[in-house]
Coordinates of C-alpha atoms in Angstrom, one line a residue:
M1 CA -12.7 35.7 -18.1
S2 CA -8.9 35.6 -18.1
K3 CA -7.1 32.3 -18.3
P4 CA -5.7 31.2 -14.9
A5 CA -2.0 30.7 -14.5
R6 CA -0.9 27.0 -14.5
K7 CA 0.3 26.0 -11.1
H8 CA 3.6 24.0 -11.2
T9 CA 3.3 20.5 -9.8
E10 CA 6.4 18.7 -8.7
P11 CA 6.6 15.1 -9.8
L12 CA 6.8 12.3 -7.3
R13 CA 10.1 12.3 -5.4
T14 CA 9.2 9.0 -3.8
R15 CA 6.4 6.4 -4.2
H16 CA 6.0 6.0 -0.4
V17 CA 3.1 7.8 1.2
F18 CA 1.6 8.0 4.6
F19 CA -1.8 9.6 5.4
D20 CA -2.5 11.1 8.8
T21 CA -5.8 10.1 10.5
E22 CA -7.4 13.4 9.6
V23 CA -7.0 12.7 5.8
Y24 CA -9.3 9.6 6.3
R25 CA -11.6 11.5 8.6
R26 CA -12.1 14.4 6.0
A27 CA -13.2 11.7 3.5
G28 CA -15.7 10.4 6.1
F29 CA -13.5 7.3 6.2
N30 CA -15.0 6.4 2.8
V31 CA -12.0 5.0 1.1
S32 CA -14.0 4.2 -2.0
H33 CA -14.7 7.8 -2.9
T34 CA -13.1 9.5 -5.9
A35 CA -9.8 10.6 -4.5
F36 CA -9.1 7.2 -2.9
A37 CA -10.3 5.4 -6.0
L38 CA -7.7 7.3 -8.1
L39 CA -5.1 6.5 -5.4
A40 CA -6.0 2.8 -5.7
K41 CA -5.3 2.9 -9.4
E42 CA -1.9 4.5 -8.8
I43 CA -1.1 1.8 -6.2
A44 CA -2.2 -1.0 -8.5
A45 CA 0.1 0.5 -11.2
G46 CA 3.0 0.4 -8.7
R47 CA 3.5 4.2 -8.7
I48 CA 2.5 4.6 -5.1
A49 CA 3.0 2.5 -2.0
L50 CA 0.7 3.3 0.9
H51 CA 1.8 3.1 4.6
I52 CA -0.1 3.3 7.9
T53 CA 0.9 2.9 11.5
D54 CA -0.7 0.9 14.3
I55 CA -1.4 4.2 16.2
T56 CA -3.2 5.6 13.1
L57 CA -5.3 2.5 12.7
A58 CA -6.3 2.7 16.4
E59 CA -7.3 6.3 16.0
I60 CA -9.3 5.5 12.9
H61 CA -11.0 2.6 14.7
R62 CA -12.1 4.8 17.6
Q63 CA -13.2 7.8 15.4
L64 CA -15.0 5.6 12.9
K65 CA -16.9 3.8 15.6
E66 CA -17.9 7.0 17.3
M67 CA -19.1 8.5 14.0
V68 CA -21.2 5.5 13.1
I69 CA -22.8 5.2 16.5
E70 CA -23.5 8.9 16.5
K71 CA -25.1 8.7 13.0
A72 CA -27.1 5.6 14.1
A73 CA -28.4 7.6 17.1
E74 CA -29.4 10.4 14.8
A75 CA -31.2 7.9 12.5
K76 CA -33.0 6.4 15.4
R77 CA -34.3 9.9 16.4
L78 CA -35.4 10.5 12.9
A79 CA -37.1 7.1 12.8
R80 CA -39.1 8.0 15.9
D81 CA -40.1 11.4 14.4
F82 CA -41.3 9.8 11.2
N83 CA -43.2 7.1 13.0
R84 CA -45.0 9.8 15.0
I85 CA -45.9 11.5 11.8
A86 CA -47.1 8.2 10.4
Q87 CA -49.3 7.7 13.5
I88 CA -50.9 11.2 12.9
T89 CA -51.7 10.4 9.3
G90 CA -53.1 7.0 10.3
Q91 CA -50.5 5.3 8.0
Q92 CA -47.9 2.8 9.0
N93 CA -44.3 3.8 8.1
G94 CA -42.4 0.7 7.3
T95 CA -39.5 2.4 5.5
V96 CA -37.6 3.7 8.5
K97 CA -36.0 1.1 10.5
E98 CA -33.8 1.3 13.6
I99 CA -30.1 0.8 13.1
D100 CA -27.9 -1.3 15.4
G101 CA -25.1 1.3 15.9
P102 CA -22.4 -1.0 17.4
A103 CA -23.0 -3.7 14.8
L104 CA -22.9 -1.2 11.9
A105 CA -19.6 0.2 13.4
D106 CA -18.0 -3.2 13.4
K107 CA -19.0 -3.8 9.8
A108 CA -17.7 -0.4 8.8
W109 CA -14.4 -1.0 10.5
S110 CA -14.1 -4.5 8.8
G111 CA -14.8 -2.9 5.4
F112 CA -12.3 -0.1 6.0
V113 CA -9.5 -2.6 7.0
E114 CA -10.3 -4.9 4.0
K115 CA -10.3 -2.0 1.6
V116 CA -7.1 -0.3 2.8
M117 CA -4.9 -3.1 4.1
T118 CA -5.8 -5.7 1.5
G119 CA -7.3 -3.8 -1.5
M120 CA -4.6 -1.1 -1.4
N121 CA -1.8 -3.4 -0.2
C122 CA -1.1 -1.0 2.7
H123 CA 2.2 -1.6 4.6
S124 CA 1.8 -1.4 8.4
I125 CA 4.5 0.3 10.6
L126 CA 4.6 -0.4 14.3
A127 CA 4.7 3.1 16.0
L128 CA 3.9 1.7 19.4
E129 CA 7.3 -0.1 19.5
M130 CA 9.1 3.2 19.1
P131 CA 11.3 3.9 22.2
P132 CA 9.6 6.6 24.4
R133 CA 13.0 8.2 25.1
V134 CA 13.2 9.6 21.6
V135 CA 9.7 11.2 21.8
F136 CA 10.2 12.6 25.3
E137 CA 13.5 14.2 24.3
R138 CA 11.6 16.1 21.7
Y139 CA 8.9 17.0 24.2
F140 CA 11.3 18.4 26.8
A141 CA 13.2 20.3 24.0
R142 CA 9.9 21.7 22.8
Q143 CA 10.5 20.5 19.3
A144 CA 7.6 19.9 16.9
P145 CA 5.0 18.6 17.4
F146 CA 5.5 20.0 21.0
D147 CA 6.7 23.4 19.9
E148 CA 3.5 25.2 20.8
S149 CA 2.5 26.1 24.4
G150 CA 0.4 23.3 26.0
S151 CA 0.9 20.9 23.2
K152 CA 0.8 17.2 24.1
E153 CA 0.7 15.6 20.7
F154 CA 2.2 12.3 21.8
P155 CA 0.4 10.0 19.3
D156 CA 1.6 12.2 16.4
A157 CA 5.1 12.3 17.8
F158 CA 5.3 8.5 18.0
V159 CA 3.9 8.3 14.5
V160 CA 6.4 10.7 13.0
E161 CA 9.4 9.2 14.8
S162 CA 8.4 5.7 13.7
L163 CA 8.0 6.8 10.0
A164 CA 11.4 8.4 10.1
C165 CA 13.0 5.3 11.7
Y166 CA 11.3 3.1 9.1
C167 CA 12.6 5.3 6.2
K168 CA 16.1 5.4 7.5
S169 CA 16.2 1.6 8.1
N170 CA 15.0 1.0 4.5
E171 CA 16.9 3.9 2.9
I172 CA 13.8 5.5 1.4
T173 CA 12.0 8.8 1.7
M174 CA 8.2 9.2 2.4
Y175 CA 5.5 11.7 1.9
V176 CA 3.6 12.6 5.1
V177 CA 0.2 14.0 4.3
S178 CA -1.8 16.0 6.9
R179 CA -3.5 19.3 7.5
D180 CA -2.1 19.3 11.0
A181 CA 0.6 22.0 11.0
A182 CA 2.3 20.6 14.1
L183 CA 2.6 17.1 12.6
R184 CA 3.9 18.6 9.3
R185 CA 6.6 20.6 11.2
A186 CA 7.6 17.4 13.0
A187 CA 7.9 15.6 9.7
E188 CA 9.9 18.4 8.2
S189 CA 12.5 18.1 10.9
H190 CA 13.5 14.7 9.3
D191 CA 15.3 14.7 6.0
V192 CA 13.6 11.4 5.0
L193 CA 10.1 12.8 5.4
I194 CA 8.3 15.1 2.9
P195 CA 5.3 16.9 4.4
L196 CA 2.2 17.7 2.2
Q197 CA -1.3 18.8 3.1
T198 CA -3.8 16.9 0.9
I199 CA -4.3 13.7 -1.0
D200 CA -4.8 15.8 -4.1
E201 CA -1.2 16.9 -4.0
I202 CA -0.1 13.3 -4.1
L203 CA -2.4 12.5 -7.0
A204 CA -1.2 15.6 -8.9
A205 CA 2.4 14.6 -8.3
A206 CA 1.7 11.1 -9.6
A207 CA 0.2 12.5 -12.8
A208 CA 3.0 15.1 -13.3
A209 CA 5.7 14.5 -15.9
P210 CA 9.0 13.6 -14.2
G211 CA 11.1 16.1 -16.1
D212 CA 12.6 16.6 -19.6
E213 CA 11.6 13.5 -21.5
A214 CA 14.8 13.4 -23.6
E215 CA 17.0 13.8 -20.6
I216 CA 15.1 11.1 -18.6
E217 CA 15.3 8.7 -21.6
A218 CA 19.0 9.2 -21.9
L219 CA 19.5 8.7 -18.2
V220 CA 17.5 5.5 -18.2
D221 CA 19.4 4.2 -21.3
E222 CA 22.6 4.7 -19.4
L223 CA 21.3 2.8 -16.4
F224 CA 20.1 -0.1 -18.6
A225 CA 23.6 -0.3 -20.1
A226 CA 25.4 -0.1 -16.7
P227 CA 27.5 -3.1 -15.6
G228 CA 25.5 -5.4 -13.3
F229 CA 22.1 -4.0 -14.2
D230 CA 20.8 -7.4 -15.5
D231 CA 22.2 -9.2 -12.4
Q232 CA 20.4 -6.7 -10.2
V233 CA 17.1 -7.3 -12.0
I234 CA 17.5 -11.1 -11.6
A235 CA 18.3 -10.7 -7.9
A236 CA 15.3 -8.4 -7.4
I237 CA 12.9 -10.9 -9.0
E238 CA 14.3 -13.9 -7.2
T239 CA 14.0 -12.1 -3.8
D240 CA 10.2 -11.7 -4.1
L241 CA 9.2 -14.7 -6.2
D242 CA 8.2 -16.7 -3.2
F243 CA 5.5 -14.1 -2.4
V244 CA 3.7 -14.6 -5.7
D245 CA 0.5 -16.6 -5.8
F246 CA 0.8 -19.2 -8.6
T247 CA -2.4 -20.8 -9.9
Y248 CA -2.2 -24.0 -12.0
Y249 CA -4.6 -24.4 -15.0
G250 CA -3.4 -27.6 -16.6
D251 CA -4.5 -31.2 -17.3
L252 CA -2.7 -32.8 -14.3
P253 CA -5.2 -34.1 -11.7
E254 CA -5.3 -31.9 -8.5
G255 CA -2.3 -30.0 -9.8
S256 CA -0.8 -27.1 -7.8
V257 CA 2.3 -25.1 -8.0
Q258 CA 4.7 -26.0 -5.2
E259 CA 7.4 -23.4 -6.1
A260 CA 8.8 -21.5 -9.1
K261 CA 12.2 -20.3 -9.9
L262 CA 13.5 -17.8 -12.5
E263 CA 15.0 -19.6 -15.4
E264 CA 15.5 -16.8 -17.9
I265 CA 14.8 -13.1 -18.6
V266 CA 13.7 -13.0 -22.2
S267 CA 13.5 -9.2 -22.5
L268 CA 12.7 -5.9 -20.7
D269 CA 9.6 -4.9 -22.7
D270 CA 9.0 -1.4 -21.4
Y271 CA 9.3 0.9 -18.4
R272 CA 7.6 3.8 -16.7
V273 CA 9.2 6.5 -14.5
A274 CA 7.5 6.3 -11.1
A275 CA 9.6 8.9 -9.1
F276 CA 12.6 11.1 -9.7
D277 CA 14.4 13.5 -7.3
G278 CA 17.7 14.1 -9.1
K279 CA 19.5 11.6 -6.8
Q280 CA 17.4 8.5 -7.3
I281 CA 15.0 7.4 -10.0
G282 CA 12.1 4.9 -9.5
L283 CA 11.3 2.7 -12.5
I284 CA 8.4 0.2 -13.1
L285 CA 9.9 -2.4 -15.4
Q286 CA 7.8 -4.9 -17.5
V287 CA 10.0 -8.0 -17.5
N288 CA 9.3 -10.9 -19.9
T289 CA 10.5 -14.0 -18.1
I290 CA 10.5 -17.8 -18.3
L291 CA 9.9 -19.5 -14.9
D292 CA 10.5 -23.1 -14.0
A293 CA 7.5 -24.1 -11.9
T294 CA 7.3 -27.3 -9.9
I295 CA 3.9 -28.9 -10.2
R296 CA 2.6 -31.2 -7.5
Y297 CA -0.3 -33.5 -8.6
L298 CA -1.9 -36.9 -7.8
D299 CA -1.4 -40.0 -9.8
E300 CA -4.6 -41.2 -11.5
D301 CA -3.8 -44.8 -10.6
K302 CA -5.2 -45.5 -7.2
L303 CA -3.4 -47.9 -4.9
R304 CA -5.1 -49.8 -2.1
D305 CA -3.6 -51.0 1.2
K306 CA -4.5 -54.2 3.1
D307 CA -7.6 -52.6 4.6
D308 CA -8.8 -51.6 1.2
D309 CA -8.3 -47.8 1.9
I310 CA -7.5 -45.7 -1.1
I311 CA -4.1 -44.1 -1.2
L312 CA -3.3 -41.5 -3.9
T313 CA 0.3 -41.3 -5.0
E314 CA 1.6 -37.7 -5.1
L315 CA 4.0 -36.9 -7.9
R316 CA 5.9 -33.8 -9.1
T317 CA 6.9 -32.5 -12.5
S318 CA 8.1 -29.2 -13.8
S319 CA 6.7 -26.7 -16.3
R320 CA 8.4 -23.9 -18.2
T321 CA 6.1 -20.9 -18.0
H322 CA 6.2 -17.5 -19.7
A323 CA 5.4 -14.8 -17.3
R324 CA 5.3 -11.0 -17.7
L325 CA 6.4 -9.6 -14.3
K326 CA 6.0 -6.0 -13.2
L327 CA 9.0 -4.9 -11.1
Y328 CA 9.6 -1.7 -9.2
V329 CA 13.2 -0.6 -8.7
S330 CA 14.7 2.5 -7.1
I331 CA 18.2 3.2 -8.5
N332 CA 20.8 5.4 -6.9
L333 CA 22.2 7.6 -9.7
A334 CA 25.6 8.0 -8.1
D335 CA 26.6 4.4 -8.2
Q336 CA 23.8 2.9 -10.4
R337 CA 22.9 0.4 -7.7
F338 CA 19.3 -0.7 -6.8
K339 CA 18.3 0.7 -3.4
E340 CA 14.8 -0.6 -3.2
T341 CA 13.0 -3.3 -5.2
E342 CA 9.5 -4.7 -5.1
L343 CA 7.9 -7.3 -7.4
L344 CA 4.5 -5.8 -8.2
T345 CA 3.0 -8.8 -9.9
L346 CA 1.1 -10.8 -7.3
D347 CA -0.5 -13.6 -9.4
V348 CA 0.8 -15.8 -12.1
I349 CA -1.0 -18.5 -14.0
V350 CA 0.9 -21.8 -14.8
E351 CA -0.4 -24.1 -17.5

């Protein structure tokens, strides 16, 4: 057997990804299966940021509910058949039970939302707030997804327009993944959207090398040495530090972290290239920092008022804490300025 030719895979041009409803449907809405499990690892590593719209969630909710109720009805029919067989044999069949379809559908939906929105840190985009005029202008002009006779793909049109609007507002680009050709054509009409067909293409791009390693390394070295680079890193961390969950593990009674501020950047320990398109480069930086955390705790000495009620005195102190923070930055190569930043570290322990 001859060796097959290696298919070229383009590295990620952006970390932002949107999946159409049919991508989830083809997976049976099981976002724990292999492809989505691999995707979750890329998201946890900061290489991919997943997005979804309210319209997509509504479609998934309806289709998932219909699928579960249909399967429950099939299971109910099978249960009756097995029970009849059991009666013929004179044996009782206690292994086949009836399934509450609506209740199971509710649990399936809750599990889906928990896995995608929380587990994969999915960002929600409000497509329903998109002005109808923009969509109807495409409809009357017979532009994708309305470019085929009889097409009335209004949900897809609102989704695509909202994704394009979101990308333009945030100065980013985004992959739009779908086997729906009309939706991909609509996405292709926007410079900020990059249509693909399958989740496998995203996973392959995430695993692909970003280019000539020596060239990339020289480019990154130049960015690190650029004037204002350190200041931009500091600003990026300070912007998102309030969103970090701080957990206190110390000796102070009932201690908790009230707030934390960046005191010093000790070093940039390492980096990974997350995306590269020749105009921008996305980097995941490992930043060794010292944070000044304000600890709120209760005084061990208890005071009593005139009615002999116990009042605990609340005190505050500060703690210098070493923290290794993972930071994503997208840098415009033309002016070496940060276009997008996100602090990927969500939890820090303070002692």
